Amino acid sequence: MSDKQVNGCSSAKSYSSHCNGNTTQKQEESPINGKDVRVWCDGCYDMVHFGHANSLRQAKALGDKVIVGIHTDAEITKHKGPPVFTEEERVKMVKGIKWVDEVVLGAPYVTTLEVLDQNNCDFCVHGDDITMTAEGVDTYHLVKSANRYKEVRRTAGVSTTDLVGRMLLLTRNHFRQGSAEYDIEKEGSSNMGQDSAAKSPWTGCSQFLPTTQKIIQFSDGKSPNAGDKIVYVAGAFDLFHVGHLDFLEKASKLGDYLIVGLHTDPVVNSYKGSNYPIMNLHERVLSVLACKFVNEVVIGAPYCVTEELLEHFKIDVVCHGRTPIAMEDGKIDPYAVPKTKAIFELIDSGNEMTTERIVERIISHRLEYERRNQAKEKKEIEAFEALQRQKQTQKAG
């Protein structure tokens, strides 16, 4: 781990992250004079989700190496309000994304030419949404003016603001049963996590529309080699977080090929209860597929690990974390078969983070996060309206 000076931030640190993900064919920016094209991406990366991953996947397709700059907690608090996750947690999550090659902590909130040059990056890539400082300044105006900026398409239907909003909605329902403020009817399992209308009926709609192409883009597309030791884990993996990441890293080290089974929304609700899952099945699939330790995902995996499942995927080891295992129908051990075969292992990830703890963080800072989200939305609307007025003025002139 080496320290780097980034725009006066002496605490900036660079972390190397090995990328094992495939990308789409690169555009015109092939290596110049035999040199790798290095792409700079920066941001808060708070509550890292598949939208962040998709942006980095697109950035990777524009070059050879993706270097991600992450803002410090202090910098985010100054411009947006306090982040949900600490800078250490945010660094770990970004390092776990398969398209990331290096991570730099201490990136300036306004991207400068100096930060690109100091990290040997050719240009900066960001989504097509609006980002501004607390003073309302476009955070990418410097690199845009120097023609060292490229945009990729933002993933519709998911954002940190959206996820925080879902958790706040969940919170209100917990404390105000029957409140008109939360009036989402629970649907039958036939509509949950199965089609483009998929949503979590407990935490609100998602406008994310899943496609086979999106899943293919996120997938490694690699089958296990002959003789590979295949490891299987299963769960909800809701609000994919650092606890999941540490668990999957340890599970991957038990073999050569890691398969993750994801339970459907009704199944997750049956053992998690309350308003879970917060993310629907399709969202959870992409979140897990973006992890560099994961090779394959079983969409809608059975809760009980059956003989048929073990044989179909040629599984050698079945793992579970230290969290309690809920019995199916209150009496059937879902891991009875692999236990009988002596291929079941418990893994201690060494990380105490859970989805419930994330929700607790949001609850404890509820009003703070609500104000932050409202201010962010207001700022974005004002910036959009100003841009529209500018375009109309130019057109009239």
mmCIF file of C-alpha atoms in Angstrom:
data_model
loop_
_atom_site.group_PDB
_atom_site.id
_atom_site.type_symbol
_atom_site.label_atom_id
_atom_site.label_comp_id
_atom_site.label_asym_id
_atom_site.label_seq_id
_atom_site.Cartn_x
_atom_site.Cartn_y
_atom_site.Cartn_z
ATOM 1 C CA MET A 1 0.000 0.000 0.000
ATOM 2 C CA SER A 2 1.629 3.233 -1.099
ATOM 3 C CA ASP A 3 0.849 6.809 -0.125
ATOM 4 C CA LYS A 4 0.179 9.345 -2.849
ATOM 5 C CA GLN A 5 -0.131 13.115 -2.851
ATOM 6 C CA VAL A 6 -3.452 13.974 -4.474
ATOM 7 C CA ASN A 7 -4.195 17.658 -4.967
ATOM 8 C CA GLY A 8 -2.723 18.587 -1.613
ATOM 9 C CA CYS A 9 -4.236 15.638 0.250
ATOM 10 C CA SER A 10 -1.204 14.035 1.873
ATOM 11 C CA SER A 11 -3.382 11.261 3.282
ATOM 12 C CA ALA A 12 -4.363 9.947 -0.146
ATOM 13 C CA LYS A 13 -3.654 6.237 -0.358
ATOM 14 C CA SER A 14 -3.519 3.923 -3.355
ATOM 15 C CA TYR A 15 -4.777 0.362 -3.103
ATOM 16 C CA SER A 16 -4.218 -2.291 -5.755
ATOM 17 C CA SER A 17 -7.152 -4.508 -6.681
ATOM 18 C CA HIS A 18 -6.814 -7.402 -9.108
ATOM 19 C CA CYS A 19 -9.546 -7.435 -11.707
ATOM 20 C CA ASN A 20 -10.909 -10.721 -12.978
ATOM 21 C CA GLY A 21 -13.925 -9.401 -14.841
ATOM 22 C CA ASN A 22 -14.492 -9.328 -18.547
ATOM 23 C CA THR A 23 -15.632 -6.180 -20.354
ATOM 24 C CA THR A 24 -17.160 -5.276 -23.639
ATOM 25 C CA GLN A 25 -14.834 -4.553 -26.556
ATOM 26 C CA LYS A 26 -12.809 -1.400 -25.980
ATOM 27 C CA GLN A 27 -13.425 1.658 -28.102
ATOM 28 C CA GLU A 28 -10.850 3.652 -30.074
ATOM 29 C CA GLU A 29 -8.708 4.311 -27.004
ATOM 30 C CA SER A 30 -6.485 1.262 -27.432
ATOM 31 C CA PRO A 31 -3.073 1.451 -25.719
ATOM 32 C CA ILE A 32 -1.100 4.460 -26.927
ATOM 33 C CA ASN A 33 2.529 3.672 -27.799
ATOM 34 C CA GLY A 34 2.178 0.371 -25.980
ATOM 35 C CA LYS A 35 0.969 2.134 -22.805
ATOM 36 C CA ASP A 36 -2.160 1.038 -20.988
ATOM 37 C CA VAL A 37 -5.020 3.524 -21.141
ATOM 38 C CA ARG A 38 -5.746 4.404 -17.515
ATOM 39 C CA VAL A 39 -9.253 5.608 -16.717
ATOM 40 C CA TRP A 40 -10.016 7.735 -13.650
ATOM 41 C CA CYS A 41 -13.368 7.448 -11.869
ATOM 42 C CA ASP A 42 -14.129 9.186 -8.595
ATOM 43 C CA GLY A 43 -16.941 9.699 -6.158
ATOM 44 C CA CYS A 44 -18.310 8.981 -2.699
ATOM 45 C CA TYR A 45 -19.139 5.325 -3.398
ATOM 46 C CA ASP A 46 -21.358 5.304 -0.342
ATOM 47 C CA MET A 47 -23.574 2.232 -0.040
ATOM 48 C CA VAL A 48 -21.949 0.713 -3.113
ATOM 49 C CA HIS A 49 -24.558 -0.906 -5.374
ATOM 50 C CA PHE A 50 -24.824 -2.387 -8.851
ATOM 51 C CA GLY A 51 -25.321 1.098 -10.330
ATOM 52 C CA HIS A 52 -21.795 2.011 -9.218
ATOM 53 C CA ALA A 53 -20.544 -1.300 -10.565
ATOM 54 C CA ASN A 54 -22.229 -0.746 -13.918
ATOM 55 C CA SER A 55 -20.593 2.670 -14.254
ATOM 56 C CA LEU A 56 -17.173 1.125 -13.557
ATOM 57 C CA ARG A 57 -17.896 -1.702 -16.009
ATOM 58 C CA GLN A 58 -18.575 0.877 -18.725
ATOM 59 C CA ALA A 59 -15.453 2.817 -17.743
ATOM 60 C CA LYS A 60 -13.372 -0.347 -18.055
ATOM 61 C CA ALA A 61 -14.625 -0.783 -21.614
ATOM 62 C CA LEU A 62 -13.100 2.617 -22.483
ATOM 63 C CA GLY A 63 -9.576 1.712 -21.394
ATOM 64 C CA ASP A 64 -7.311 -0.903 -19.869
ATOM 65 C CA LYS A 65 -7.093 0.031 -16.180
ATOM 66 C CA VAL A 66 -9.727 1.620 -13.946
ATOM 67 C CA ILE A 67 -8.426 3.741 -11.060
ATOM 68 C CA VAL A 68 -11.098 4.807 -8.587
ATOM 69 C CA GLY A 69 -10.678 7.892 -6.427
ATOM 70 C CA ILE A 70 -12.739 7.914 -3.229
ATOM 71 C CA HIS A 71 -13.576 11.028 -1.214
ATOM 72 C CA THR A 72 -12.846 11.085 2.508
ATOM 73 C CA ASP A 73 -15.604 11.143 5.106
ATOM 74 C CA ALA A 74 -14.787 14.786 5.889
ATOM 75 C CA GLU A 75 -15.012 15.823 2.243
ATOM 76 C CA ILE A 76 -18.369 14.108 1.752
ATOM 77 C CA THR A 77 -19.769 15.580 4.965
ATOM 78 C CA LYS A 78 -18.763 19.069 3.801
ATOM 79 C CA HIS A 79 -20.523 18.823 0.438
ATOM 80 C CA LYS A 80 -23.376 16.345 0.938
ATOM 81 C CA GLY A 81 -23.721 15.435 4.575
ATOM 82 C CA PRO A 82 -22.327 12.426 6.474
ATOM 83 C CA PRO A 83 -21.876 9.183 4.506
ATOM 84 C CA VAL A 84 -23.591 5.966 5.602
ATOM 85 C CA PHE A 85 -20.314 4.008 5.453
ATOM 86 C CA THR A 86 -16.831 4.915 6.652
ATOM 87 C CA GLU A 87 -14.044 5.567 4.160
ATOM 88 C CA GLU A 88 -12.382 2.253 5.113
ATOM 89 C CA GLU A 89 -15.610 0.377 4.355
ATOM 90 C CA ARG A 90 -16.111 2.265 1.094
ATOM 91 C CA VAL A 91 -12.546 1.503 -0.043
ATOM 92 C CA LYS A 92 -13.037 -2.213 0.665
ATOM 93 C CA MET A 93 -16.317 -2.328 -1.260
ATOM 94 C CA VAL A 94 -14.891 -0.641 -4.354
ATOM 95 C CA LYS A 95 -11.820 -2.901 -4.282
ATOM 96 C CA GLY A 96 -14.227 -5.845 -4.394
ATOM 97 C CA ILE A 97 -15.758 -4.810 -7.745
ATOM 98 C CA LYS A 98 -14.389 -6.955 -10.576
ATOM 99 C CA TRP A 99 -13.679 -4.087 -12.969
ATOM 100 C CA VAL A 100 -11.537 -2.052 -10.553
ATOM 101 C CA ASP A 101 -7.730 -2.172 -10.725
ATOM 102 C CA GLU A 102 -6.664 0.453 -8.143
ATOM 103 C CA VAL A 103 -8.330 2.522 -5.451
ATOM 104 C CA VAL A 104 -7.099 5.924 -4.223
ATOM 105 C CA LEU A 105 -8.456 7.330 -0.961
ATOM 106 C CA GLY A 106 -8.416 11.106 -0.570
ATOM 107 C CA ALA A 107 -9.545 12.156 -4.044
ATOM 108 C CA PRO A 108 -10.587 15.834 -4.213
ATOM 109 C CA TYR A 109 -14.285 16.572 -4.558
ATOM 110 C CA VAL A 110 -13.618 18.685 -7.647
ATOM 111 C CA THR A 111 -11.691 16.555 -10.138
ATOM 112 C CA THR A 112 -8.545 18.323 -11.322
ATOM 113 C CA LEU A 113 -6.070 17.779 -14.142
ATOM 114 C CA GLU A 114 -3.409 17.350 -11.461
ATOM 115 C CA VAL A 115 -5.181 14.342 -9.949
ATOM 116 C CA LEU A 116 -5.375 12.719 -13.377
ATOM 117 C CA ASP A 117 -1.693 13.353 -14.057
ATOM 118 C CA GLN A 118 -0.529 12.231 -10.611
ATOM 119 C CA ASN A 119 -2.287 8.907 -11.141
ATOM 120 C CA ASN A 120 -1.137 8.613 -14.784
ATOM 121 C CA CYS A 121 -4.722 8.655 -16.027
ATOM 122 C CA ASP A 122 -5.630 9.651 -19.567
ATOM 123 C CA PHE A 123 -9.153 10.863 -18.851
ATOM 124 C CA CYS A 124 -11.989 10.854 -16.321
ATOM 125 C CA VAL A 125 -15.260 8.923 -16.642
ATOM 126 C CA HIS A 126 -18.511 9.603 -14.822
ATOM 127 C CA GLY A 127 -22.211 8.883 -15.214
ATOM 128 C CA ASP A 128 -24.538 11.282 -16.994
ATOM 129 C CA ASP A 129 -26.110 12.541 -13.760
ATOM 130 C CA ILE A 130 -25.390 15.936 -12.197
ATOM 131 C CA THR A 131 -22.797 16.260 -9.413
ATOM 132 C CA MET A 132 -21.957 19.537 -7.683
ATOM 133 C CA THR A 133 -20.093 20.943 -4.706
ATOM 134 C CA ALA A 134 -21.828 22.543 -1.738
ATOM 135 C CA GLU A 135 -21.433 25.856 -3.599
ATOM 136 C CA GLY A 136 -23.216 24.513 -6.683
ATOM 137 C CA VAL A 137 -20.087 24.097 -8.841
ATOM 138 C CA ASP A 138 -19.916 21.276 -11.396
ATOM 139 C CA THR A 139 -17.344 18.888 -9.906
ATOM 140 C CA TYR A 140 -16.055 17.971 -13.384
ATOM 141 C CA HIS A 141 -15.830 21.423 -14.995
ATOM 142 C CA LEU A 142 -12.006 21.413 -15.071
ATOM 143 C CA VAL A 143 -11.578 18.070 -16.822
ATOM 144 C CA LYS A 144 -14.492 18.851 -19.139
ATOM 145 C CA SER A 145 -12.808 22.106 -20.253
ATOM 146 C CA ALA A 146 -9.580 20.184 -20.967
ATOM 147 C CA ASN A 147 -11.461 17.565 -23.033
ATOM 148 C CA ARG A 148 -10.376 14.832 -20.630
ATOM 149 C CA TYR A 149 -13.859 13.758 -19.600
ATOM 150 C CA LYS A 150 -16.186 11.033 -20.881
ATOM 151 C CA GLU A 151 -19.699 10.098 -19.812
ATOM 152 C CA VAL A 152 -21.318 6.705 -19.421
ATOM 153 C CA ARG A 153 -24.964 5.965 -18.914
ATOM 154 C CA ARG A 154 -26.247 6.018 -15.367
ATOM 155 C CA THR A 155 -28.164 2.908 -14.270
ATOM 156 C CA ALA A 156 -31.781 3.945 -13.879
ATOM 157 C CA GLY A 157 -33.763 2.850 -10.853
ATOM 158 C CA VAL A 158 -31.038 2.712 -8.220
ATOM 159 C CA SER A 159 -28.964 5.221 -6.265
ATOM 160 C CA THR A 160 -27.690 5.681 -2.733
ATOM 161 C CA THR A 161 -30.466 8.233 -2.196
ATOM 162 C CA ASP A 162 -33.038 5.711 -3.409
ATOM 163 C CA LEU A 163 -31.751 2.928 -1.146
ATOM 164 C CA VAL A 164 -31.656 5.224 1.893
ATOM 165 C CA GLY A 165 -35.211 6.247 1.030
ATOM 166 C CA ARG A 166 -36.323 2.613 0.940
ATOM 167 C CA MET A 167 -34.846 2.049 4.384
ATOM 168 C CA LEU A 168 -36.483 5.176 5.768
ATOM 169 C CA LEU A 169 -39.797 3.995 4.338
ATOM 170 C CA LEU A 170 -39.198 0.643 6.009
ATOM 171 C CA THR A 171 -38.509 2.450 9.282
ATOM 172 C CA ARG A 172 -41.699 4.489 9.182
ATOM 173 C CA ASN A 173 -43.758 1.348 8.709
ATOM 174 C CA HIS A 174 -42.111 -0.306 11.704
ATOM 175 C CA PHE A 175 -43.072 2.543 14.017
ATOM 176 C CA ARG A 176 -46.390 3.521 12.458
ATOM 177 C CA GLN A 177 -48.297 0.373 11.678
ATOM 178 C CA GLY A 178 -51.219 1.107 9.392
ATOM 179 C CA SER A 179 -49.977 4.580 8.545
ATOM 180 C CA ALA A 180 -51.299 6.014 5.266
ATOM 181 C CA GLU A 181 -47.747 7.223 4.726
ATOM 182 C CA TYR A 182 -46.822 3.647 3.866
ATOM 183 C CA ASP A 183 -49.554 2.046 1.801
ATOM 184 C CA ILE A 184 -47.963 -0.684 -0.294
ATOM 185 C CA GLU A 185 -49.975 -3.841 -0.526
ATOM 186 C CA LYS A 186 -48.162 -7.160 -0.220
ATOM 187 C CA GLU A 187 -48.433 -9.120 -3.446
ATOM 188 C CA GLY A 188 -48.498 -12.845 -4.066
ATOM 189 C CA SER A 189 -45.256 -14.643 -4.828
ATOM 190 C CA SER A 190 -46.189 -14.952 -8.524
ATOM 191 C CA ASN A 191 -45.326 -11.277 -9.026
ATOM 192 C CA MET A 192 -42.250 -10.969 -6.856
ATOM 193 C CA GLY A 193 -38.757 -11.235 -8.272
ATOM 194 C CA GLN A 194 -39.990 -12.867 -11.455
ATOM 195 C CA ASP A 195 -40.503 -10.208 -14.149
ATOM 196 C CA SER A 196 -39.805 -6.611 -15.171
ATOM 197 C CA ALA A 197 -42.337 -5.376 -12.608
ATOM 198 C CA ALA A 198 -40.282 -6.958 -9.831
ATOM 199 C CA LYS A 199 -40.136 -5.005 -6.629
ATOM 200 C CA SER A 200 -39.925 -5.499 -2.940
ATOM 201 C CA PRO A 201 -43.538 -5.026 -1.810
ATOM 202 C CA TRP A 202 -42.222 -4.299 1.681
ATOM 203 C CA THR A 203 -39.951 -1.379 0.802
ATOM 204 C CA GLY A 204 -41.362 0.125 -2.387
ATOM 205 C CA CYS A 205 -40.951 -0.051 -6.138
ATOM 206 C CA SER A 206 -37.744 -0.224 -8.097
ATOM 207 C CA GLN A 207 -37.727 1.250 -11.584
ATOM 208 C CA PHE A 208 -34.790 -0.969 -12.546
ATOM 209 C CA LEU A 209 -35.670 -3.125 -15.545
ATOM 210 C CA PRO A 210 -33.607 -6.312 -15.716
ATOM 211 C CA THR A 211 -32.555 -7.795 -19.048
ATOM 212 C CA THR A 212 -30.590 -10.866 -20.053
ATOM 213 C CA GLN A 213 -28.058 -8.540 -21.687
ATOM 214 C CA LYS A 214 -27.410 -6.789 -18.369
ATOM 215 C CA ILE A 215 -26.823 -10.100 -16.617
ATOM 216 C CA ILE A 216 -24.474 -11.214 -19.413
ATOM 217 C CA GLN A 217 -22.516 -7.960 -19.102
ATOM 218 C CA PHE A 218 -22.050 -8.534 -15.375
ATOM 219 C CA SER A 219 -21.223 -12.221 -15.662
ATOM 220 C CA ASP A 220 -17.748 -13.676 -16.099
ATOM 221 C CA GLY A 221 -19.234 -16.053 -18.640
ATOM 222 C CA LYS A 222 -16.785 -18.755 -17.559
ATOM 223 C CA SER A 223 -17.639 -22.342 -16.705
ATOM 224 C CA PRO A 224 -15.556 -24.287 -14.184
ATOM 225 C CA ASN A 225 -12.576 -26.158 -15.579
ATOM 226 C CA ALA A 226 -12.278 -29.920 -15.286
ATOM 227 C CA GLY A 227 -11.006 -30.754 -11.819
ATOM 228 C CA ASP A 228 -11.988 -27.404 -10.282
ATOM 229 C CA LYS A 229 -13.189 -27.549 -6.684
ATOM 230 C CA ILE A 230 -16.632 -25.943 -6.667
ATOM 231 C CA VAL A 231 -17.877 -24.009 -3.638
ATOM 232 C CA TYR A 232 -21.546 -23.133 -3.056
ATOM 233 C CA VAL A 233 -23.078 -20.569 -0.714
ATOM 234 C CA ALA A 234 -26.657 -19.280 -0.555
ATOM 235 C CA GLY A 235 -28.554 -16.431 1.055
ATOM 236 C CA ALA A 236 -30.348 -13.121 0.582
ATOM 237 C CA PHE A 237 -27.267 -10.894 0.092
ATOM 238 C CA ASP A 238 -29.551 -7.899 0.564
ATOM 239 C CA LEU A 239 -27.905 -4.443 0.404
ATOM 240 C CA PHE A 240 -24.631 -6.101 -0.595
ATOM 241 C CA HIS A 241 -22.057 -4.896 1.959
ATOM 242 C CA VAL A 242 -18.583 -5.425 3.423
ATOM 243 C CA GLY A 243 -19.757 -8.335 5.579
ATOM 244 C CA HIS A 244 -20.921 -10.168 2.457
ATOM 245 C CA LEU A 245 -17.683 -9.263 0.695
ATOM 246 C CA ASP A 246 -15.451 -10.678 3.446
ATOM 247 C CA PHE A 247 -17.566 -13.837 3.637
ATOM 248 C CA LEU A 248 -17.403 -14.433 -0.127
ATOM 249 C CA GLU A 249 -13.656 -13.835 -0.188
ATOM 250 C CA LYS A 250 -13.137 -16.531 2.450
ATOM 251 C CA ALA A 251 -15.561 -18.894 0.711
ATOM 252 C CA SER A 252 -13.740 -18.439 -2.612
ATOM 253 C CA LYS A 253 -10.480 -19.538 -1.004
ATOM 254 C CA LEU A 254 -11.974 -22.953 -0.200
ATOM 255 C CA GLY A 255 -12.037 -23.887 -3.880
ATOM 256 C CA ASP A 256 -11.538 -22.759 -7.473
ATOM 257 C CA TYR A 257 -15.046 -21.719 -8.526
ATOM 258 C CA LEU A 258 -17.633 -19.963 -6.346
ATOM 259 C CA ILE A 259 -21.375 -20.258 -7.000
ATOM 260 C CA VAL A 260 -23.817 -18.068 -5.048
ATOM 261 C CA GLY A 261 -27.466 -19.095 -4.706
ATOM 262 C CA LEU A 262 -29.868 -16.189 -4.261
ATOM 263 C CA HIS A 263 -33.224 -16.806 -2.617
ATOM 264 C CA THR A 264 -36.418 -15.287 -4.027
ATOM 265 C CA ASP A 265 -38.066 -12.296 -2.347
ATOM 266 C CA PRO A 266 -40.832 -14.349 -0.660
ATOM 267 C CA VAL A 267 -38.302 -16.836 0.707
ATOM 268 C CA VAL A 268 -36.107 -14.036 2.076
ATOM 269 C CA ASN A 269 -39.126 -12.446 3.728
ATOM 270 C CA SER A 270 -40.120 -15.769 5.248
ATOM 271 C CA TYR A 271 -36.883 -16.032 7.222
ATOM 272 C CA LYS A 272 -35.913 -12.347 7.593
ATOM 273 C CA GLY A 273 -39.438 -11.095 8.257
ATOM 274 C CA SER A 274 -40.395 -7.454 8.680
ATOM 275 C CA ASN A 275 -39.914 -5.422 5.487
ATOM 276 C CA TYR A 276 -37.095 -7.444 3.954
ATOM 277 C CA PRO A 277 -35.705 -7.774 1.357
ATOM 278 C CA ILE A 278 -34.937 -4.118 0.644
ATOM 279 C CA MET A 279 -33.557 -4.948 -2.818
ATOM 280 C CA ASN A 280 -35.514 -7.237 -5.116
ATOM 281 C CA LEU A 281 -34.093 -10.435 -6.575
ATOM 282 C CA HIS A 282 -32.923 -8.873 -9.844
ATOM 283 C CA GLU A 283 -31.041 -6.127 -8.017
ATOM 284 C CA ARG A 284 -29.432 -8.605 -5.671
ATOM 285 C CA VAL A 285 -28.309 -10.759 -8.621
ATOM 286 C CA LEU A 286 -26.346 -7.905 -10.220
ATOM 287 C CA SER A 287 -24.923 -6.781 -6.870
ATOM 288 C CA VAL A 288 -23.465 -10.252 -6.260
ATOM 289 C CA LEU A 289 -22.312 -10.752 -9.871
ATOM 290 C CA ALA A 290 -20.273 -7.536 -9.652
ATOM 291 C CA CYS A 291 -18.177 -9.068 -6.855
ATOM 292 C CA LYS A 292 -14.776 -10.239 -8.077
ATOM 293 C CA PHE A 293 -14.865 -13.371 -5.901
ATOM 294 C CA VAL A 294 -18.065 -14.707 -7.512
ATOM 295 C CA ASN A 295 -18.081 -16.862 -10.658
ATOM 296 C CA GLU A 296 -21.756 -17.768 -11.013
ATOM 297 C CA VAL A 297 -25.154 -16.998 -9.505
ATOM 298 C CA VAL A 298 -28.201 -19.258 -9.177
ATOM 299 C CA ILE A 299 -31.246 -16.998 -9.529
ATOM 300 C CA GLY A 300 -34.018 -18.076 -7.187
ATOM 301 C CA ALA A 301 -32.063 -20.891 -5.550
ATOM 302 C CA PRO A 302 -34.029 -23.345 -3.376
ATOM 303 C CA TYR A 303 -33.811 -22.655 0.333
ATOM 304 C CA CYS A 304 -32.857 -26.244 1.088
ATOM 305 C CA VAL A 305 -29.626 -27.451 -0.518
ATOM 306 C CA THR A 306 -30.830 -30.620 -2.198
ATOM 307 C CA GLU A 307 -29.106 -33.682 -3.592
ATOM 308 C CA GLU A 308 -30.226 -32.585 -7.069
ATOM 309 C CA LEU A 309 -28.622 -29.158 -6.691
ATOM 310 C CA LEU A 310 -25.337 -30.655 -5.515
ATOM 311 C CA GLU A 311 -25.227 -33.074 -8.424
ATOM 312 C CA HIS A 312 -26.311 -30.523 -11.036
ATOM 313 C CA PHE A 313 -23.520 -28.081 -10.196
ATOM 314 C CA LYS A 314 -20.975 -30.729 -9.130
ATOM 315 C CA ILE A 315 -20.561 -28.975 -5.786
ATOM 316 C CA ASP A 316 -17.677 -30.038 -3.553
ATOM 317 C CA VAL A 317 -18.139 -27.685 -0.582
ATOM 318 C CA VAL A 318 -21.200 -25.915 0.843
ATOM 319 C CA CYS A 319 -20.585 -22.956 3.167
ATOM 320 C CA HIS A 320 -22.557 -20.721 5.491
ATOM 321 C CA GLY A 321 -21.603 -17.807 7.703
ATOM 322 C CA ARG A 322 -21.891 -17.552 11.470
ATOM 323 C CA THR A 323 -25.361 -16.019 11.284
ATOM 324 C CA PRO A 324 -28.236 -18.219 12.561
ATOM 325 C CA ILE A 325 -29.706 -20.724 10.087
ATOM 326 C CA ALA A 326 -33.508 -20.623 9.960
ATOM 327 C CA MET A 327 -35.208 -24.000 9.696
ATOM 328 C CA GLU A 328 -37.586 -24.510 6.768
ATOM 329 C CA ASP A 329 -41.143 -24.840 8.102
ATOM 330 C CA GLY A 330 -39.577 -24.437 11.527
ATOM 331 C CA LYS A 331 -38.097 -27.939 11.588
ATOM 332 C CA ILE A 332 -36.134 -28.833 8.420
ATOM 333 C CA ASP A 333 -32.413 -28.018 8.361
ATOM 334 C CA PRO A 334 -31.738 -26.525 4.887
ATOM 335 C CA TYR A 335 -28.169 -27.866 5.048
ATOM 336 C CA ALA A 336 -29.014 -31.389 6.174
ATOM 337 C CA VAL A 337 -27.910 -33.007 2.893
ATOM 338 C CA PRO A 338 -24.426 -31.426 2.647
ATOM 339 C CA LYS A 339 -23.943 -32.083 6.374
ATOM 340 C CA THR A 340 -24.732 -35.767 5.826
ATOM 341 C CA LYS A 341 -22.195 -35.824 3.003
ATOM 342 C CA ALA A 342 -19.616 -34.109 5.252
ATOM 343 C CA ILE A 343 -19.124 -31.269 2.741
ATOM 344 C CA PHE A 344 -20.603 -28.470 4.886
ATOM 345 C CA GLU A 345 -18.380 -25.767 6.438
ATOM 346 C CA LEU A 346 -19.104 -22.766 8.645
ATOM 347 C CA ILE A 347 -17.103 -19.640 7.812
ATOM 348 C CA ASP A 348 -16.291 -16.798 10.177
ATOM 349 C CA SER A 349 -15.862 -13.747 7.948
ATOM 350 C CA GLY A 350 -14.423 -11.731 10.821
ATOM 351 C CA ASN A 351 -16.834 -8.916 9.936
ATOM 352 C CA GLU A 352 -19.804 -7.995 12.117
ATOM 353 C CA MET A 353 -21.641 -5.998 9.431
ATOM 354 C CA THR A 354 -25.177 -7.145 8.564
ATOM 355 C CA THR A 355 -28.032 -5.712 6.500
ATOM 356 C CA GLU A 356 -29.868 -5.022 9.755
ATOM 357 C CA ARG A 357 -26.934 -2.978 11.083
ATOM 358 C CA ILE A 358 -26.996 -0.816 7.970
ATOM 359 C CA VAL A 359 -30.689 -0.138 8.522
ATOM 360 C CA GLU A 360 -29.901 0.699 12.168
ATOM 361 C CA ARG A 361 -27.364 3.288 10.994
ATOM 362 C CA ILE A 362 -30.007 4.893 8.816
ATOM 363 C CA ILE A 363 -32.579 4.819 11.621
ATOM 364 C CA SER A 364 -30.181 6.460 14.086
ATOM 365 C CA HIS A 365 -29.482 9.281 11.614
ATOM 366 C CA ARG A 366 -32.921 9.303 10.026
ATOM 367 C CA LEU A 367 -33.629 13.051 10.039
ATOM 368 C CA GLU A 368 -30.057 13.786 8.981
ATOM 369 C CA TYR A 369 -30.295 11.504 5.953
ATOM 370 C CA GLU A 370 -33.754 12.803 5.050
ATOM 371 C CA ARG A 371 -32.437 16.391 5.029
ATOM 372 C CA ARG A 372 -29.409 15.296 3.018
ATOM 373 C CA ASN A 373 -31.536 13.530 0.403
ATOM 374 C CA GLN A 374 -33.978 16.441 0.116
ATOM 375 C CA ALA A 375 -31.138 18.944 -0.290
ATOM 376 C CA LYS A 376 -29.471 16.767 -2.922
ATOM 377 C CA GLU A 377 -32.692 16.400 -4.907
ATOM 378 C CA LYS A 378 -33.368 20.155 -4.723
ATOM 379 C CA LYS A 379 -29.863 20.964 -5.915
ATOM 380 C CA GLU A 380 -30.136 18.537 -8.840
ATOM 381 C CA ILE A 381 -33.517 19.977 -9.897
ATOM 382 C CA GLU A 382 -32.149 23.524 -9.761
ATOM 383 C CA ALA A 383 -29.099 22.534 -11.815
ATOM 384 C CA PHE A 384 -31.258 20.764 -14.390
ATOM 385 C CA GLU A 385 -33.588 23.768 -14.704
ATOM 386 C CA ALA A 386 -30.612 26.110 -15.091
ATOM 387 C CA LEU A 387 -29.212 23.896 -17.828
ATOM 388 C CA GLN A 388 -32.555 23.894 -19.640
ATOM 389 C CA ARG A 389 -32.728 27.707 -19.451
ATOM 390 C CA GLN A 390 -29.198 27.928 -20.838
ATOM 391 C CA LYS A 391 -30.115 25.693 -23.761
ATOM 392 C CA GLN A 392 -33.247 27.762 -24.498
ATOM 393 C CA THR A 393 -31.205 30.985 -24.413
ATOM 394 C CA GLN A 394 -28.623 29.550 -26.799
ATOM 395 C CA LYS A 395 -31.375 28.324 -29.112
ATOM 396 C CA ALA A 396 -33.110 31.731 -29.095
ATOM 397 C CA GLY A 397 -29.777 33.465 -29.833
#
